[in-house]
């Protein structure tokens, strides 16, 4: 596309910026409640909530409270939520068996939410980090994160989530071959309808810091995730990963983090036209909230502007901890 711009004064581009009505009429991209996915942190116990220190305004919720949050999502028009468990050190083991236990925190929450609030789509995270003693997304053998053995565990984990009622499976581990393996296991076990949103281009990022605190992984994590998460210096590699995951059976793809990687969102959408999502991660949330809480920026405007940026960059939707606040303003 080549925009036609006649010479001044025929073209006065300010004409369409003059009033609210004209600006609305000429607006190219919009943010709506239906574009939002709300990530929730789960906690064992009943009727309690625990603040996450590095994410003001975000709390870990017990299952009953998470069911209420799902009801809130439905009432606000938020189409999907995404579940992450806080796991105490004692439940983190060498074999990560808790990851595919039908009765782990996530799977119990899934059943409770699908029973009470079936209208809201529930997404789950597939990676071993909440269940491993070292906080890595895969099995650690001789100082290395092993790929193929991890994929077998991820398949078990995804199947348990599908059994528990997950609508969308979100593999976030960055192992090779996991999308194809999970897709064929889902097909083979009667879960043809379960969608996969692949964390296809997930970078080894400093912006996950507050999340690791929220799920109890900060203390656990030894080393970094650079041998499986992407190098922030790469862009073509993101397209290869996205193409690979789509061809292995991902229904949707995600780019993560969000705002520092808007160029990747745009390239991915232009190249493949697939349903494309961005994760506005914990560190992005913390920056905006932290500055707003100190009065350094207008929090509501910064939040909405940051979310609209994803739509402009080609994303169909955004995972964001701001989902309920944004939904209230947008609704
Ligand atoms: C774990 C996972 C992470 C996030 C989502 N799933 C952290 C990591 O890879 O260390 C980050 C989300 C956020 O920062 O908000 N596989």
Coordinates of C-alpha atoms and ligand atoms in Angstrom, one line a residue:
X1 CA 0.0 0.0 0.0
X2 CA 1.2 3.5 -0.9
X3 CA -0.7 6.3 0.8
X4 CA -1.5 9.2 -1.5
X5 CA -0.5 12.6 0.0
X6 CA -1.2 15.5 -2.3
X7 CA 0.9 18.6 -1.8
X8 CA -0.1 21.2 0.8
X9 CA -2.6 22.8 1.2
X10 CA -4.7 20.2 -0.6
X11 CA -3.5 17.8 2.1
X12 CA -3.8 19.2 5.6
X13 CA -3.5 16.0 7.7
X14 CA -4.6 18.0 10.8
X15 CA -8.2 18.3 9.4
X16 CA -9.0 14.8 10.7
X17 CA -7.4 15.5 14.1
X18 CA -9.5 18.6 14.8
X19 CA -12.3 17.1 16.9
X20 CA -13.1 14.0 18.9
X21 CA -15.7 13.0 16.4
X22 CA -13.3 13.3 13.5
X23 CA -10.5 11.6 15.3
X24 CA -12.8 8.7 16.2
X25 CA -14.0 8.4 12.7
X26 CA -10.5 8.2 11.3
X27 CA -9.0 5.9 13.9
X28 CA -7.3 2.9 12.3
X29 CA -7.0 0.5 15.3
X30 CA -9.1 -0.1 18.3
X31 CA -8.8 -1.9 21.6
X32 CA -11.8 -3.8 22.9
X33 CA -12.6 -5.9 25.9
X34 CA -12.8 -9.0 23.6
X35 CA -9.1 -8.6 22.9
X36 CA -8.0 -9.3 26.5
X37 CA -6.8 -12.4 28.3
X38 CA -6.4 -12.1 32.0
X39 CA -3.6 -14.1 33.7
X40 CA -4.4 -15.2 37.3
X41 CA -2.1 -16.6 40.0
X42 CA -3.4 -19.5 42.0
X43 CA -2.8 -20.3 45.7
X44 CA -3.6 -23.3 47.8
X45 CA -6.2 -22.8 50.6
X46 CA -9.6 -21.3 50.8
X47 CA -11.1 -17.8 50.7
X48 CA -7.8 -15.9 50.7
X49 CA -5.8 -13.6 48.5
X50 CA -2.1 -12.8 48.8
X51 CA -0.6 -9.6 47.3
X52 CA 2.3 -10.0 44.9
X53 CA 4.8 -7.4 46.2
X54 CA 6.4 -6.7 42.8
X55 CA 3.1 -6.4 41.1
X56 CA 0.9 -3.9 43.1
X57 CA -2.8 -4.6 42.5
X58 CA -2.2 -8.3 41.6
X59 CA -3.0 -11.0 44.0
X60 CA -2.6 -14.8 44.2
X61 CA -6.0 -16.3 44.7
X62 CA -7.3 -19.5 46.2
X63 CA -9.5 -21.6 43.9
X64 CA -12.8 -20.2 45.3
X65 CA -11.6 -16.7 44.7
X66 CA -10.3 -17.6 41.2
X67 CA -13.8 -18.8 40.4
X68 CA -15.1 -15.4 41.5
X69 CA -12.5 -13.7 39.3
X70 CA -13.7 -15.8 36.4
X71 CA -17.2 -14.6 37.1
X72 CA -15.9 -11.1 37.1
X73 CA -14.2 -11.7 33.7
X74 CA -17.5 -13.0 32.3
X75 CA -19.4 -10.0 33.6
X76 CA -16.8 -7.6 32.2
X77 CA -16.8 -9.3 28.8
X78 CA -13.3 -10.6 29.1
X79 CA -13.3 -13.8 26.9
X80 CA -10.4 -15.7 28.5
X81 CA -8.3 -16.2 31.6
X82 CA -5.0 -17.9 32.0
X83 CA -3.9 -19.9 35.1
X84 CA -0.5 -20.0 36.9
X85 CA 0.1 -21.8 40.1
X86 CA 2.2 -20.6 43.0
X87 CA 4.1 -23.7 44.2
X88 CA 5.9 -24.0 47.5
X89 CA 9.4 -25.3 47.5
X90 CA 8.2 -28.6 49.2
X91 CA 6.1 -29.5 46.2
X92 CA 8.9 -29.0 43.7
X93 CA 10.5 -32.3 42.9
X94 CA 13.2 -33.9 40.7
X95 CA 10.6 -35.7 38.6
X96 CA 8.1 -32.8 38.5
X97 CA 5.3 -35.3 38.9
X98 CA 2.9 -32.7 40.3
X99 CA 2.9 -31.2 36.8
X100 CA 0.6 -33.9 35.4
X101 CA -1.3 -34.8 38.6
X102 CA -5.0 -34.6 37.8
X103 CA -5.4 -33.0 41.2
X104 CA -2.7 -30.3 41.1
X105 CA -3.7 -26.7 41.9
X106 CA -4.3 -25.7 38.2
X107 CA -6.3 -28.8 37.3
X108 CA -8.6 -28.4 40.4
X109 CA -9.0 -24.8 39.6
X110 CA -9.9 -25.6 36.0
X111 CA -12.6 -28.0 37.0
X112 CA -14.1 -25.6 39.5
X113 CA -14.0 -22.7 37.0
X114 CA -15.5 -24.7 34.1
X115 CA -18.3 -25.9 36.4
X116 CA -19.2 -22.5 37.6
X117 CA -18.3 -20.2 34.7
X118 CA -18.3 -22.3 31.6
X119 CA -18.6 -19.2 29.3
X120 CA -15.1 -18.0 30.0
X121 CA -12.3 -19.7 28.0
X122 CA -9.6 -21.0 30.3
X123 CA -6.0 -21.2 29.2
X124 CA -3.2 -23.1 31.0
X125 CA 0.6 -22.8 30.9
X126 CA 2.6 -25.9 29.9
X127 CA 6.2 -25.8 31.3
X128 CA 7.9 -27.5 34.2
X129 CA 9.1 -24.4 36.1
X130 CA 6.4 -24.4 38.8
X131 CA 7.2 -28.0 39.7
X132 CA 11.0 -28.3 39.4
X133 CA 13.2 -27.6 42.3
X134 CA 15.6 -25.5 40.1
X135 CA 12.8 -23.4 38.5
X136 CA 13.7 -24.4 34.9
X137 CA 11.1 -25.2 32.3
X138 CA 12.5 -28.6 31.6
X139 CA 14.5 -31.4 33.2
X140 CA 18.1 -30.6 34.1
X141 CA 20.5 -33.4 33.4
X142 CA 24.3 -32.9 33.9
X143 CA 23.9 -29.1 33.8
X144 CA 21.7 -29.1 30.6
X145 CA 18.0 -28.7 30.0
X146 CA 17.2 -31.8 28.1
X147 CA 14.7 -31.4 25.2
X148 CA 13.1 -34.7 24.3
X149 CA 12.6 -36.1 27.8
X150 CA 11.0 -32.8 28.7
X151 CA 8.7 -32.9 25.8
X152 CA 7.3 -36.3 27.0
X153 CA 6.6 -34.7 30.4
X154 CA 5.0 -31.7 28.7
X155 CA 2.7 -34.0 26.8
X156 CA 1.5 -35.6 30.0
X157 CA 1.0 -32.2 31.6
X158 CA -1.0 -30.9 28.6
X159 CA -3.2 -34.1 28.6
X160 CA -4.0 -33.7 32.3
X161 CA -5.0 -30.1 31.6
X162 CA -7.2 -31.1 28.7
X163 CA -8.9 -33.8 30.9
X164 CA -9.6 -31.1 33.5
X165 CA -11.3 -28.9 30.9
X166 CA -8.7 -26.5 29.5
X167 CA -10.0 -24.7 26.4
X168 CA -6.5 -23.4 25.4
X169 CA -3.2 -25.1 26.1
X170 CA -0.3 -22.6 26.3
X171 CA 3.1 -24.3 26.0
X172 CA 5.6 -21.7 27.3
X173 CA 8.7 -23.9 27.7
X174 CA 10.4 -23.3 24.3
X175 CA 11.5 -27.0 23.8
X176 CA 11.7 -28.1 20.2
X177 CA 9.0 -30.4 18.9
X178 CA 6.5 -29.9 21.7
X179 CA 3.7 -28.4 19.7
X180 CA 3.6 -31.4 17.3
X181 CA 3.8 -33.9 20.2
X182 CA 1.1 -32.2 22.2
X183 CA -1.2 -31.8 19.1
X184 CA -0.9 -35.5 18.3
X185 CA -1.5 -36.6 21.9
X186 CA -4.6 -34.3 22.1
X187 CA -5.9 -35.9 18.8
X188 CA -5.2 -39.4 20.1
X189 CA -7.0 -38.9 23.4
X190 CA -10.2 -37.4 22.2
X191 CA -9.3 -33.7 22.7
X192 CA -9.6 -32.6 19.1
X193 CA -11.3 -29.4 20.1
X194 CA -8.6 -28.2 22.5
X195 CA -6.8 -25.2 21.0
X196 CA -3.0 -24.6 21.4
X197 CA -1.6 -21.1 21.8
X198 CA 2.1 -21.5 21.4
X199 CA 4.4 -19.2 23.2
X200 CA 6.3 -19.4 19.9
X201 CA 8.7 -16.4 20.2
X202 CA 9.5 -16.2 23.8
X203 CA 12.7 -14.3 24.7
X204 CA 15.1 -14.7 27.6
X205 CA 13.9 -11.5 29.2
X206 CA 14.6 -9.5 32.3
X207 CA 10.9 -8.5 32.2
X208 CA 9.7 -11.8 33.8
X209 CA 11.2 -10.9 37.2
X210 CA 8.0 -10.1 39.0
X211 CA 6.2 -13.2 37.6
X212 CA 8.9 -15.5 39.1
X213 CA 8.2 -13.8 42.4
X214 CA 4.5 -14.3 41.9
X215 CA 4.8 -18.1 41.3
X216 CA 7.5 -18.7 43.8
X217 CA 10.2 -19.4 41.3
X218 CA 12.7 -16.5 41.9
X219 CA 14.4 -18.2 44.9
X220 CA 14.4 -21.5 43.0
X221 CA 15.8 -20.5 39.7
X222 CA 19.4 -21.4 39.2
X223 CA 21.2 -19.8 36.3
X224 CA 19.2 -18.3 33.3
X225 CA 17.0 -19.6 30.6
X226 CA 19.1 -18.6 27.6
X227 CA 19.7 -22.1 26.3
X228 CA 16.0 -22.4 25.4
X229 CA 14.4 -19.0 25.4
X230 CA 15.3 -16.6 22.5
X231 CA 18.2 -14.2 22.2
X232 CA 16.7 -10.7 22.3
X233 CA 19.0 -9.8 19.4
X234 CA 17.1 -12.1 17.0
X235 CA 14.2 -11.4 14.8
X236 CA 14.3 -13.8 11.8
X237 CA 14.5 -16.7 14.2
X238 CA 11.2 -15.6 15.7
X239 CA 9.6 -16.0 12.3
X240 CA 11.1 -19.5 11.9
X241 CA 9.8 -20.5 15.3
X242 CA 6.3 -19.2 14.6
X243 CA 6.2 -20.9 11.2
X244 CA 7.4 -24.1 12.7
X245 CA 4.8 -24.1 15.5
X246 CA 2.0 -23.2 13.1
X247 CA 3.0 -26.1 10.9
X248 CA 3.1 -28.5 13.9
X249 CA -0.5 -27.6 14.8
X250 CA -0.6 -24.4 16.9
X251 CA -3.9 -22.6 16.4
X252 CA -2.6 -19.3 17.7
X253 CA 0.9 -17.9 18.4
X254 CA 2.2 -15.6 21.0
X255 CA 5.1 -13.2 21.2
X256 CA 6.6 -12.5 24.6
X257 CA 7.4 -10.1 26.2
X258 CA 5.2 -7.5 24.5
X259 CA 6.2 -3.9 24.3
X260 CA 9.9 -4.4 23.7
X261 CA 9.0 -6.8 20.8
X262 CA 6.3 -5.0 18.9
X263 CA 8.4 -5.3 15.7
X264 CA 8.2 -9.1 16.0
X265 CA 4.4 -8.9 16.4
X266 CA 4.1 -6.9 13.2
X267 CA 6.5 -9.2 11.2
X268 CA 4.6 -12.3 12.4
X269 CA 1.2 -10.9 11.5
X270 CA 2.4 -9.8 8.1
X271 CA 4.2 -13.0 7.3
X272 CA 1.5 -15.6 8.5
X273 CA -1.8 -13.8 9.2
X274 CA -2.4 -16.3 12.0
X275 CA -4.2 -15.4 15.2
X276 CA -1.3 -13.5 16.9
X277 CA -1.1 -12.5 20.6
X278 CA 1.3 -10.7 22.8
X279 CA 2.0 -11.1 26.4
X280 CA 2.4 -7.8 28.3
X281 CA 4.4 -9.5 30.9
X282 CA 4.9 -8.9 34.6
X283 CA 7.8 -6.5 34.3
X284 CA 5.9 -4.3 31.8
X285 CA 2.9 -4.2 34.2
X286 CA 5.2 -3.4 37.1
X287 CA 6.9 -0.5 35.2
X288 CA 3.6 1.1 34.3
X289 CA 2.0 0.5 37.8
X290 CA 5.1 1.5 39.6
X291 CA 5.4 4.8 37.8
X292 CA 1.7 5.5 38.1
X293 CA 1.7 4.8 41.8
X294 CA 4.4 7.4 42.3
X295 CA 2.5 9.9 40.2
X296 CA 5.1 10.0 37.5
X297 CA 2.7 9.0 34.7
X298 CA -1.0 8.9 34.2
X299 CA -1.6 5.2 34.9
X300 CA -4.9 4.8 33.0
X301 CA -3.7 6.5 29.9
X302 CA -0.4 4.7 29.9
X303 CA -2.2 1.4 30.3
X304 CA -4.6 1.9 27.5
X305 CA -1.9 3.4 25.2
X306 CA 0.4 0.4 25.8
X307 CA -2.5 -2.0 25.0
X308 CA -3.6 -0.2 21.9
X309 CA 0.1 -0.4 20.7
X310 CA -0.3 -4.2 20.4
X311 CA -3.4 -3.9 18.2
X312 CA -1.5 -1.4 16.0
X313 CA 1.4 -3.8 15.8
X314 CA -1.0 -6.5 14.4
X315 CA -2.0 -8.5 17.5
X316 CA -5.4 -9.9 17.7
X317 CA -5.3 -9.9 21.5
X318 CA -3.2 -9.3 24.6
X319 CA -2.5 -11.2 27.8
X320 CA -2.4 -8.5 30.4
X321 CA -2.6 -8.2 34.2
X322 CA -4.4 -4.9 33.5
X323 CA -7.4 -6.9 31.9
X324 CA -10.0 -6.1 34.5
X325 CA -9.1 -2.4 34.9
X326 CA -8.8 -2.0 31.1
X327 CA -12.2 -3.8 30.6
X328 CA -13.9 -1.4 33.1
X329 CA -12.6 1.6 31.2
X330 CA -13.4 0.1 27.7
X331 CA -16.8 -1.3 28.7
Ligands
LIG1 C1 7.0 -20.0 32.7 C2 6.4 -18.7 32.3 C3 7.0 -17.4 32.5 C4 6.1 -16.5 32.2 C5 4.9 -17.2 31.7 N1 5.2 -18.5 31.8 C6 8.3 -17.1 33.2 C7 9.6 -17.6 32.6 O1 9.7 -18.1 31.5 O2 10.5 -17.6 33.4 C8 6.3 -15.0 32.4 C9 5.0 -14.2 32.5 C10 5.3 -12.8 33.0 O3 6.4 -12.4 33.3 O4 4.3 -12.1 33.2 N2 7.3 -20.9 31.7

